[in-house]
Coordinates of C-alpha atoms in Angstrom, one line a residue:
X26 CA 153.4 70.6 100.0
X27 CA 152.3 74.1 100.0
X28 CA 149.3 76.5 99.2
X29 CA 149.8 77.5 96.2
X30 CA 150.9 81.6 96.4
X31 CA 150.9 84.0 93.4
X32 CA 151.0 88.0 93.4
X33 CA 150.3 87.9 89.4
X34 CA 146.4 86.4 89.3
X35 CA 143.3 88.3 89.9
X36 CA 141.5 87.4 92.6
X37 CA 137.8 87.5 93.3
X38 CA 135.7 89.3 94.8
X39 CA 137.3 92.4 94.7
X40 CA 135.2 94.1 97.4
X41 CA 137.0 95.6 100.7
X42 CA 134.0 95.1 102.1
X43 CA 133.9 91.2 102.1
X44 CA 136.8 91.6 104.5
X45 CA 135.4 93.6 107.4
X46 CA 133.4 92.0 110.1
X47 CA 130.0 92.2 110.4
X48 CA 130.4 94.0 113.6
X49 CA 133.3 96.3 112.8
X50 CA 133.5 99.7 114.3
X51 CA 134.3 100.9 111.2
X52 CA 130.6 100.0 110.4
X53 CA 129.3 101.3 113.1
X54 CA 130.6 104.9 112.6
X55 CA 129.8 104.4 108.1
X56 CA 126.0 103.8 109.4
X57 CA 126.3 106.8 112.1
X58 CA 127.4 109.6 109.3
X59 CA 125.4 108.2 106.7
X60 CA 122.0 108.6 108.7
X61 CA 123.2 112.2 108.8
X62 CA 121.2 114.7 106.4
X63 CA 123.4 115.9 104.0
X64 CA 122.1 119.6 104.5
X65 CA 123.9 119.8 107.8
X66 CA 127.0 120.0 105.8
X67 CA 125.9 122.9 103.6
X68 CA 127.4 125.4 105.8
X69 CA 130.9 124.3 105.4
X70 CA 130.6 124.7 101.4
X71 CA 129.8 127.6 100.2
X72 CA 129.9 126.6 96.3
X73 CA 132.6 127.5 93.6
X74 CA 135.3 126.1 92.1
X75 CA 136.3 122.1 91.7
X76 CA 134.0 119.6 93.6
X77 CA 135.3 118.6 96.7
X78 CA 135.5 115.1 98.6
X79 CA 132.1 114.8 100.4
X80 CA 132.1 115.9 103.6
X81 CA 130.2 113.1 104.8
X82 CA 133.4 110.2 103.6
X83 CA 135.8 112.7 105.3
X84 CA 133.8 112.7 108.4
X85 CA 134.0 109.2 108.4
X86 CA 137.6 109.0 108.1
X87 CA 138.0 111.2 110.7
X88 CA 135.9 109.7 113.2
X89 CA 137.0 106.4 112.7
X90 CA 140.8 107.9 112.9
X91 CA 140.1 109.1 116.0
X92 CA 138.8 105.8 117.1
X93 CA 142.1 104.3 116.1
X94 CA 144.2 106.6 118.2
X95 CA 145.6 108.0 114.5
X96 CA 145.3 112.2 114.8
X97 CA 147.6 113.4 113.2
X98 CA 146.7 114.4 109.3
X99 CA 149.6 112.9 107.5
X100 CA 149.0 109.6 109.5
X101 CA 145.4 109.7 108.7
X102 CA 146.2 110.5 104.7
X103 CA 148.6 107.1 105.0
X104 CA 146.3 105.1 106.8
X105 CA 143.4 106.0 103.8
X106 CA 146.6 104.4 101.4
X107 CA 147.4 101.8 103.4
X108 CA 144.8 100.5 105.7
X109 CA 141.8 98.4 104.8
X110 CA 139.6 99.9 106.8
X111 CA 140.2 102.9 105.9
X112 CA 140.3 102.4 102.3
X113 CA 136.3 101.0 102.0
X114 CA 135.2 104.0 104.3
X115 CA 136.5 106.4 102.0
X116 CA 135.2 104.4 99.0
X117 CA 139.6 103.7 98.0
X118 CA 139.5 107.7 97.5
X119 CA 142.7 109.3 98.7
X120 CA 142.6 113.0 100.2
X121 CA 145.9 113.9 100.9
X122 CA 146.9 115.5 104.7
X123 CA 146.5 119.2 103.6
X124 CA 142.5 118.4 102.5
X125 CA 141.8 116.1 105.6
X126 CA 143.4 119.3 108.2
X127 CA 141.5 121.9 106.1
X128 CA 138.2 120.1 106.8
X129 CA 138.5 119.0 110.4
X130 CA 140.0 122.1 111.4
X131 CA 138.7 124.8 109.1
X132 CA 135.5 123.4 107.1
X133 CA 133.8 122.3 110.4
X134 CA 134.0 124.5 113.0
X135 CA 130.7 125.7 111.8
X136 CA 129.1 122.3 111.8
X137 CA 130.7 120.0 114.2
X138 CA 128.5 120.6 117.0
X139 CA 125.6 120.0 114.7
X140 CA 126.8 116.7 113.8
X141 CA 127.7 115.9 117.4
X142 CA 124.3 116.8 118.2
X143 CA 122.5 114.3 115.4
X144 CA 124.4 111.3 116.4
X145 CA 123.4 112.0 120.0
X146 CA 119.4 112.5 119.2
X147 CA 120.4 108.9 117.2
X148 CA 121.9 107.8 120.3
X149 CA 119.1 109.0 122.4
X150 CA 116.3 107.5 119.8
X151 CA 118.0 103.9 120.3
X152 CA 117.8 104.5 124.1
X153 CA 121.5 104.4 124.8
X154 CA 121.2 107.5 126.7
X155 CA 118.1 109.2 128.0
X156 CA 119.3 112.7 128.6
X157 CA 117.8 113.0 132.1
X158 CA 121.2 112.4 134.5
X159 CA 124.2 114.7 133.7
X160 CA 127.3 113.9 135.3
X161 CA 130.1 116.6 134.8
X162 CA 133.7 116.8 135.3
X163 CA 136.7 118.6 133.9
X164 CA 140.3 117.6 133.1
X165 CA 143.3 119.0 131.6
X166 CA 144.9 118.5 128.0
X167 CA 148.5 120.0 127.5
X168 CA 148.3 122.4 124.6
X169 CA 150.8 122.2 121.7
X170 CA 153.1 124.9 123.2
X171 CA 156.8 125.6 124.2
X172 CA 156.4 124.7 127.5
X173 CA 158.8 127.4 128.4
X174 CA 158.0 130.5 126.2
X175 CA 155.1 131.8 129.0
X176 CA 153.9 135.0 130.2
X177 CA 152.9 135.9 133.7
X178 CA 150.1 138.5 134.4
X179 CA 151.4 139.3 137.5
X180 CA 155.4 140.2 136.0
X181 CA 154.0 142.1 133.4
X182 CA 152.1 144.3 135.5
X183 CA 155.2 145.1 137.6
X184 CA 157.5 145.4 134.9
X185 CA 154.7 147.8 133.1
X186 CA 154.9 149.7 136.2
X187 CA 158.3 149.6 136.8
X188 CA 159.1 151.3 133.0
X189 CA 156.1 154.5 133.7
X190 CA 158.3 155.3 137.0
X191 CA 160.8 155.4 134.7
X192 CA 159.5 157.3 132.2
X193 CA 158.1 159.6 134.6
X194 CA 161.5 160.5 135.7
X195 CA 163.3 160.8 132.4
X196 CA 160.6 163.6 131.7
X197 CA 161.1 165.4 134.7
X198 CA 164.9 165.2 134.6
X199 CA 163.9 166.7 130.9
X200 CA 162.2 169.4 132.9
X201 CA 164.5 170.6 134.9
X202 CA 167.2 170.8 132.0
X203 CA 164.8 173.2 130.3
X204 CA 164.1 177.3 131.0
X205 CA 160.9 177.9 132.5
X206 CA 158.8 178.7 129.8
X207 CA 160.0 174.9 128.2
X208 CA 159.2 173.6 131.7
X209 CA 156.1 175.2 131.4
X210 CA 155.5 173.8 127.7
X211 CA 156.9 169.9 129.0
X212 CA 154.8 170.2 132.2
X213 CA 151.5 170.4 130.1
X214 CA 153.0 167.6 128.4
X215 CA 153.6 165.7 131.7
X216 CA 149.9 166.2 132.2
X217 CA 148.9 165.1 129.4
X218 CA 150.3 162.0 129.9
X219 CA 148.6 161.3 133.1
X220 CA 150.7 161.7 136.6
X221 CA 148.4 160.5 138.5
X222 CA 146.8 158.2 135.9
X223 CA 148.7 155.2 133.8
X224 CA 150.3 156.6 131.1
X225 CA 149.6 154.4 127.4
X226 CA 151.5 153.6 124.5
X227 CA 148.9 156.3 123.0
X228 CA 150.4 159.2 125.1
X229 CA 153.8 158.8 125.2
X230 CA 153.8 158.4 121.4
X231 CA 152.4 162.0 120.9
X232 CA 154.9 163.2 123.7
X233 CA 158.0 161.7 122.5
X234 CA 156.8 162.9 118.8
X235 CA 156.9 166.6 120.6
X236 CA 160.4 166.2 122.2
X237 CA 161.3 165.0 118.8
X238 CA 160.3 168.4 117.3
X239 CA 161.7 170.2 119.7
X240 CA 164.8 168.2 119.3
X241 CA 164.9 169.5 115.3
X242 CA 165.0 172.6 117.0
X243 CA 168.0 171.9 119.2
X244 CA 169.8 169.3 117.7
X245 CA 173.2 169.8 119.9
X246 CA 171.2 169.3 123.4
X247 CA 172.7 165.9 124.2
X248 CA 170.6 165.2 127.1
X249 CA 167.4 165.6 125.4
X250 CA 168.5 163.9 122.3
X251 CA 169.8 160.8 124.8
X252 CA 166.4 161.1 126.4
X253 CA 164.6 160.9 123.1
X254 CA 166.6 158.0 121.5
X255 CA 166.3 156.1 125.2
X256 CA 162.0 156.7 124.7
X257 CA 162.0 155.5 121.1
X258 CA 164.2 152.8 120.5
X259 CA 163.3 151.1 124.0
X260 CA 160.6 152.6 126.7
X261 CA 157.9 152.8 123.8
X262 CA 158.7 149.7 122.6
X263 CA 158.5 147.8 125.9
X264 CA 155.0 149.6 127.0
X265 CA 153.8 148.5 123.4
X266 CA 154.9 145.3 124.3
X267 CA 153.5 145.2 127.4
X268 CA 150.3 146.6 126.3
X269 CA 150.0 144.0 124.4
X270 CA 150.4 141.0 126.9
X271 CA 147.8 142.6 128.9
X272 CA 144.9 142.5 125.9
X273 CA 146.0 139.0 125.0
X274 CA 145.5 137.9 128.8
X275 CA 142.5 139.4 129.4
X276 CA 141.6 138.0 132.9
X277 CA 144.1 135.3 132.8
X278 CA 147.2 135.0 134.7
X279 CA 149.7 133.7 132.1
X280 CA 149.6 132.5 128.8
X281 CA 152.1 130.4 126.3
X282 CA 153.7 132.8 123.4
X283 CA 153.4 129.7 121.2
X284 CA 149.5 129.3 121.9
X285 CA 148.2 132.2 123.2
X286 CA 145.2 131.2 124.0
X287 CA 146.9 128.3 126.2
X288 CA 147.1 128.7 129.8
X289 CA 149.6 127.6 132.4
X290 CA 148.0 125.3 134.3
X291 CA 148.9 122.1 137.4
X292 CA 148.5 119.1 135.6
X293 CA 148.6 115.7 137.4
X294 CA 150.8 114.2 134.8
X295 CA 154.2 115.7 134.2
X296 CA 156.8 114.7 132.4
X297 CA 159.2 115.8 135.2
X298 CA 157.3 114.6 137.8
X299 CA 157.9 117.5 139.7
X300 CA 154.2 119.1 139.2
X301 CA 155.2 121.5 136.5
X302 CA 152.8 124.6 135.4
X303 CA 152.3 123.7 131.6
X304 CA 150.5 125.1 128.9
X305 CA 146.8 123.8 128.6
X306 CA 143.3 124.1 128.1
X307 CA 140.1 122.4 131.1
X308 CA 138.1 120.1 129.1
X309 CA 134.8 119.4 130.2
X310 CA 132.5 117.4 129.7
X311 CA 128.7 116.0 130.7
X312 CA 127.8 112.7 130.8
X313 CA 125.1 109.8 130.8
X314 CA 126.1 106.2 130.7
X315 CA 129.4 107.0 129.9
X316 CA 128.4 108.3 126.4
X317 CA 129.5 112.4 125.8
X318 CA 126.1 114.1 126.4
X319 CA 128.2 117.8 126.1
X320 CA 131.8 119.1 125.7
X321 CA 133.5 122.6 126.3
X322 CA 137.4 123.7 126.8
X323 CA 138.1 126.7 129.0
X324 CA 141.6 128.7 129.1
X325 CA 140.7 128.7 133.2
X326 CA 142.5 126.5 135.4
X327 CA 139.7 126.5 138.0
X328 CA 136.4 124.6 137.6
X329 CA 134.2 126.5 139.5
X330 CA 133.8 129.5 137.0
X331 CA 133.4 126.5 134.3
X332 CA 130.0 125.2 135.2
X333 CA 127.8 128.2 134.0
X334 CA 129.6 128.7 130.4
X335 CA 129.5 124.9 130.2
X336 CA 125.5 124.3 130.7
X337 CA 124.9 127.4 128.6
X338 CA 127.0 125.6 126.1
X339 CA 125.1 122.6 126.1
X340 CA 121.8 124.2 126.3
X341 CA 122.5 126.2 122.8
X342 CA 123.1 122.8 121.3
X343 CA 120.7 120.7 122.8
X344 CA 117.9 123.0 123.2
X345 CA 117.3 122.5 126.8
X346 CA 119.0 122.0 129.7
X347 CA 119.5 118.6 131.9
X348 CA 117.2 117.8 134.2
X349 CA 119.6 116.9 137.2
X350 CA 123.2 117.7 137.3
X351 CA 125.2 115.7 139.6
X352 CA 129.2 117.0 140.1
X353 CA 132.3 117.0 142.3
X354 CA 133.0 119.6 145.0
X355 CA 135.0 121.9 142.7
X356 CA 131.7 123.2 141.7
X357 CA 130.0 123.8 144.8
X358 CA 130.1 127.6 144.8
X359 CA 127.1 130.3 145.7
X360 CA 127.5 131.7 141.9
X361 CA 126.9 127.8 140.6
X362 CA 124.1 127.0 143.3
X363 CA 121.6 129.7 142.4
X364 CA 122.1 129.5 138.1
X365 CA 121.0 125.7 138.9
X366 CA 118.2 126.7 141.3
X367 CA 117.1 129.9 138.9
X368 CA 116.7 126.9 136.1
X369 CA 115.1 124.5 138.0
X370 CA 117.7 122.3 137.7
X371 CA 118.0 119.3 140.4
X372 CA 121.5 119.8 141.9
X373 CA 123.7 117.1 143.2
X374 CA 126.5 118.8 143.8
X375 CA 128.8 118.7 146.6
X376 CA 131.0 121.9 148.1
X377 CA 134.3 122.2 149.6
X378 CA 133.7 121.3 153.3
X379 CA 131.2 118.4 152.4
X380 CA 133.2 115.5 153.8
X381 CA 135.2 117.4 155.9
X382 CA 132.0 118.3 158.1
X383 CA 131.4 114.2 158.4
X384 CA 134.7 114.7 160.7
X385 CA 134.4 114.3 164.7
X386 CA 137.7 116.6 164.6
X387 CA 135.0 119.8 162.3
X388 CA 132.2 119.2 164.7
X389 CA 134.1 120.0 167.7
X390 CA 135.4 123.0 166.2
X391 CA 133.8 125.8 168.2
X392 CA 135.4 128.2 165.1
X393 CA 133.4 126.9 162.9
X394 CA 129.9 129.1 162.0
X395 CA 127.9 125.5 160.7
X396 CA 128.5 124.6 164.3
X397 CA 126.5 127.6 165.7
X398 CA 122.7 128.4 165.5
X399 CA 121.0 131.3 164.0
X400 CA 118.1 133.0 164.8
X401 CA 115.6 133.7 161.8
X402 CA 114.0 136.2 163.6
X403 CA 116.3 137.7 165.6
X404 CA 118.7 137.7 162.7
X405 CA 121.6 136.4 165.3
X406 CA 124.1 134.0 165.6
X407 CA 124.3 131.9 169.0
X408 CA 128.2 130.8 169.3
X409 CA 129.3 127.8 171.3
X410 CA 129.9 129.7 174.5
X411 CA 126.8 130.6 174.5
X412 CA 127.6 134.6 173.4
X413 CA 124.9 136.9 170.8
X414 CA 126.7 137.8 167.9
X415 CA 124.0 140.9 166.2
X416 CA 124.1 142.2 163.0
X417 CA 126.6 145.7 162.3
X418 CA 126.6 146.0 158.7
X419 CA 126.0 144.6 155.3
X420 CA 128.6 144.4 152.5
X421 CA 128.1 143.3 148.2
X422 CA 131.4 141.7 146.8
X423 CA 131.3 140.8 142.3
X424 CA 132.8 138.1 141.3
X425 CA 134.7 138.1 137.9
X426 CA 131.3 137.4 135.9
X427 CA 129.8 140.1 137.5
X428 CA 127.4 137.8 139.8
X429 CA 126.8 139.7 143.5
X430 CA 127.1 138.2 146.3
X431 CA 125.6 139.8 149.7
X432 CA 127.3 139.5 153.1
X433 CA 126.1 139.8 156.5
X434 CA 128.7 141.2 158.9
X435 CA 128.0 140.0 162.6
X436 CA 129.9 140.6 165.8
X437 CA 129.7 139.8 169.6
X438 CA 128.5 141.9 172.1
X439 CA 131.2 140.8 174.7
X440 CA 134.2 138.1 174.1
X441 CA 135.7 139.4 177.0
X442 CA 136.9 136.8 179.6
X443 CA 135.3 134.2 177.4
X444 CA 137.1 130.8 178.4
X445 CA 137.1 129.7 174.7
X446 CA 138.1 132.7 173.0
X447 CA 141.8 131.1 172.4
X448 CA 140.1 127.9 170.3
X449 CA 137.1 130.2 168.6
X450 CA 139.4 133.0 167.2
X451 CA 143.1 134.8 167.3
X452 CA 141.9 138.2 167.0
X453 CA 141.8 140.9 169.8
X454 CA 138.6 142.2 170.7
X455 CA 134.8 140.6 170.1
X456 CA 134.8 137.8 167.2
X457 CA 132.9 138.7 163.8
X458 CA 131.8 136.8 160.8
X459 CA 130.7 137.6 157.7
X460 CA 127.9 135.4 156.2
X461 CA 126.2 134.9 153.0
X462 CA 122.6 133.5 154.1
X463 CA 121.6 132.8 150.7
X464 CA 124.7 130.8 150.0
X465 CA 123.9 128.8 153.5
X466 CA 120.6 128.1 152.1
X467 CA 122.2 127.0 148.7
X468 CA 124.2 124.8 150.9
X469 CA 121.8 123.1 153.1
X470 CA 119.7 122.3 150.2
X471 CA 122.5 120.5 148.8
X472 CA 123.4 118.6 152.0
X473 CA 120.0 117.2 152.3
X474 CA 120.0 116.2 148.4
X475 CA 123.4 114.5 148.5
X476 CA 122.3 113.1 152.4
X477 CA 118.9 111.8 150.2
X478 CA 118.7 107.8 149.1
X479 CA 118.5 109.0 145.2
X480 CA 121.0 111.5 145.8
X481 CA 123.7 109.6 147.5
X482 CA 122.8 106.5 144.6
X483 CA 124.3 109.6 142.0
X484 CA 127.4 111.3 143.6
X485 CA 128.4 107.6 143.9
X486 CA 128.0 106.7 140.0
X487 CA 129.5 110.3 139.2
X488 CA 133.0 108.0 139.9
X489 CA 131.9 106.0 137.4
X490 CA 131.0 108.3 134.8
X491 CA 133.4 111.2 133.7
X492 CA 135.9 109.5 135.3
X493 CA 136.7 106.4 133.7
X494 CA 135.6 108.8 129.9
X495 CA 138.7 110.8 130.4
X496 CA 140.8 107.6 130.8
X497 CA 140.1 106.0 128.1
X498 CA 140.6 109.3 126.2
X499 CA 144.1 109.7 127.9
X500 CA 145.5 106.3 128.4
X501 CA 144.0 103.9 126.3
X502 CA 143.9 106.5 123.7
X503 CA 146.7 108.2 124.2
X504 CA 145.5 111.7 123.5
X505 CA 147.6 113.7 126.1
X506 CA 148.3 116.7 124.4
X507 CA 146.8 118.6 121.7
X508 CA 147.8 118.7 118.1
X509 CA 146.1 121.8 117.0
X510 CA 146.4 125.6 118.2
X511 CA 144.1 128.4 119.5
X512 CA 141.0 128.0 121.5
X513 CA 138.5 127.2 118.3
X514 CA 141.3 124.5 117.0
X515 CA 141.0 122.8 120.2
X516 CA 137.6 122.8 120.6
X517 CA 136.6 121.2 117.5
X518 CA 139.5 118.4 118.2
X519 CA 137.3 117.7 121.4
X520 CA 134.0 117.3 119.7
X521 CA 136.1 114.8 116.8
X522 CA 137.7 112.8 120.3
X523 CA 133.7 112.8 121.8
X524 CA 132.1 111.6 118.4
X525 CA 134.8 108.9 118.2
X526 CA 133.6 108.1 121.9
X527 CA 130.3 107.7 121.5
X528 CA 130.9 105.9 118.3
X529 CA 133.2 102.9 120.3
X530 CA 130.9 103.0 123.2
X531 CA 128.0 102.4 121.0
X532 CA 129.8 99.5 119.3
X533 CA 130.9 97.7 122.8
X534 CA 127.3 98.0 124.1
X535 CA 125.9 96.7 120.6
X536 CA 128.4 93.7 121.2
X537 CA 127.5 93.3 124.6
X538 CA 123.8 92.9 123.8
X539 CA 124.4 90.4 121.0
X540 CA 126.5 88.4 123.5
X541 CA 123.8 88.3 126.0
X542 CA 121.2 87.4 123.7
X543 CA 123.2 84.5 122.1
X544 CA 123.7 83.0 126.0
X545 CA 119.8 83.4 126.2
X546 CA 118.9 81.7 123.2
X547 CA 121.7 78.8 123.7

């Protein structure tokens, strides 16, 4: 009446590996690590003491992990106990949660990218991506951080201020309690630590140690001792403190106390839905048929400054840089434009006012400089009414990474009793503008690439590209937030979420092509 079931005989065949599917991603990513050489992995070992798993089963496990939506290390060491799958990739050997972090988080960072790398060139060899279109977007990953420990650049910089007054004060409230040849002797000390300059930690140390002395000296001066005990035990202290926020935010405007290297960022998702600042890093990526072509993770919140240390990125690992780069209109910046033109990089890349200036309600604004004409020659701008604006002056402005950007300054020779001053400006007096001609050049260029057949063809698959990557990483997934800290951490949990990526979208396409071939030969 029933099949007959025993837990006591020994069953044959004893091979995991009769159980997987033919077409298993898990032998999809065994066959994409073992075509690795094994001298990438040299690096992470550098010899001595017990032999240790081999790098190429963990990397496996990992992968393959990641693919399963399984990240964190004690899940992953239970999964290699537990799961089928798991057991025959790691050939039923068991490295336990602290050897499986160690390695993914300590033992590759000096060989991830390399890895990454191979499976792409593999990737590239089978023709699944031709590196010749890259399509780049950014998007934001909560770090693991108190969401509520932060520090702001812009509090600390008042508070910091806020405490030199002070000091400042207590010193010359010191001075006046003295004679005049200790005024004298505390004024040079004044100086030394900078009136009209900011005083440092440095300074005041040697300047309280001197009040300190000549406190030994007077030990029944009350005032100076309470002035002495109030710069020790807290002014030096906070400006320390201070001092120290400042190095760690470098040109940041907050950072998390739990991750410093995290930084508070808008994300779309909340979990208050109130569109709370959180702790997080920009993620970007590049690329080509929906498989990862390049990764990077930035501490800024901004994509526009992104783009440059991003391609330089990829160019170090790849070798060379793409041949067209196609992105959104947060990249569309003067800086961006002339690194792609200076590497001869086709760029498809919109700006701010792209689709705004498809608007009846922009081309009827007489404000507006793109609706005026310039002269080449002249070097003048025509407004709507019909008025000369000639050039006055020129002016340089440096952006944070140093890049110059010239402006042209050009006023009006007469706005008065112009009957459309009131729509073409507020100000008193004859209208001016200041122009960057090399960034309107920039921008017509890309207005007549994105206007182009081709070009219009690639801004419209960008939505298909980046896009839908990120998705699947954060919904279907489920990788909102990392699990690792600091700004190395994360970025090698971005290459292991990328190789796990390209892994599954290698297997779906590999299914796909065996589906279509079994309806053509049917």
């Amino acid at each position: 009446m029933y099949i007959q079931y025993t837990m006591d005989q020994l069953c044959l065949p004893m091979d995991l590996e009769e159980d997987i599917p033919q077409n298993h991603l898990v032998r999809v990513v065994n066959t994409a690590v073992n075509r690795l050489d094994d001298a990438i992995f040299d690096a992470a070992y550098t010899g001595g003491g017990r032999d240790s798993y081999h790098p190429k089963m963990l990397t496996k496990v990992i992968i393959y992990a990641y693919a399963q939506r399984i990240y964190s290390s004690r899940q992953i060491a239970k999964a290699v106990r537990e799961n089928i799958m798991f057991m025959w990739i790691a050939g039923r050997q068991r490295p336990d949660f602290r050897t499986i972090n160690r390695f993914r988080s300590e033992r590759m960072k000096a060989v991830l990218e390399t890895v990454f790398t191979a499976v792409l060139q593999f990737l590239a060899d089978e023709n699944y991506v031709q590196l010749e279109h890259y399509f780049v977007d950014g998007t934001k990953i909560e770090a693991n951080a108190n969401r509520y420990t932060f520090v702001w650049g812009k509090a600390v910089v008042k508070h910091k201020a806020k405490l030199q007054e002070k000091v400042q004060t207590l010193f010359a409230t010191i001075e006046e309690a003295e004679n005049q040849e200790e005024r004298e002797h505390v004024g040079q000390d004044l100086s030394e630590l900078g009136e009209a300059s900011e005083i440092t930690s440095e300074k005041l140390e040697i300047a309280v140690k001197q009040l300190e002395e000549k406190l030994q000296a007077k030990p029944k001066d009350k005032s100076l001792k309470k002035a002495v005990r109030a710069l020790r035990k807290d002014l030096l202290p906070r400006l320390q403190t201070y001092e120290t926020h400042q190095e760690v935010l470098g040109n940041r405007n907050s950072y998390s106390k739990t991750d410093k290297d995290a930084t508070f960022m808008r994300m779309k998702e909340d979990h208050m839905r109130n569109g709370q600042l959180k702790p997080g890093y920009n993620v970007h990526i590049g690329t080509e048929n929906q498989f990862i072509l390049g990764y990077s993770v930035h501490q800024r919140p901004t994509d526009t400054r992104c783009l440059i240390p991003h391609l330089e990125k990829v160019k170090s690992a790849l070798g060379k840089l793409p041949a067209t780069v196609i992105a959104d209109a947060g990249y569309g910046g003067e800086e961006n434009y002339d690194y792609l033109e200076q590497n001869e990089i086709e760029a498809i890349v919109k700006y701010s006012t792209y689709h705004r200036e498809k608007s009846k309600a922009w081309q009827k604004d007489i404000s507006k400089i793109d609706n005026w004409t310039y002269h080449n020659e002249e070097d003048t701008w025509t407004c709507a009414a019909g008025q000369t604006l000639v050039f006055r002056r020129e002016s340089k402005e440096k952006t944070e990474s140093g890049y110059e950007i010239e402006y042209r300054h050009y006023r009006s020779t007469s706005c008065e009793g112009c009957p459309l001053k009131s729509q073409c400006t507020k100000t008193e007096g004859n209208r001016e503008v200041k122009v960057s001609l090399n960034y309107l050049r920039l921008k017509n260029q890309a207005r007549e690439k994105l206007r182009s057949e081709e070009g219009y063809a690639l801004a419209v698959r960008r939505m298909i590209e980046p896009e839908p990557v990120f998705g699947d990483i954060k919904n279907n997934r489920g990788f909102k937030r990392f699990l690792l800290r600091g700004l190395p951490k994360v970025s090698l949990e971005v290459g292991w979420l990328s190789l796990a990526h390209n892994l599954i979208k290698k297997a779906a396409m590999d299914a796909k092509r065996k589906g279509a071939k079994r309806e053509q030969t049917a």
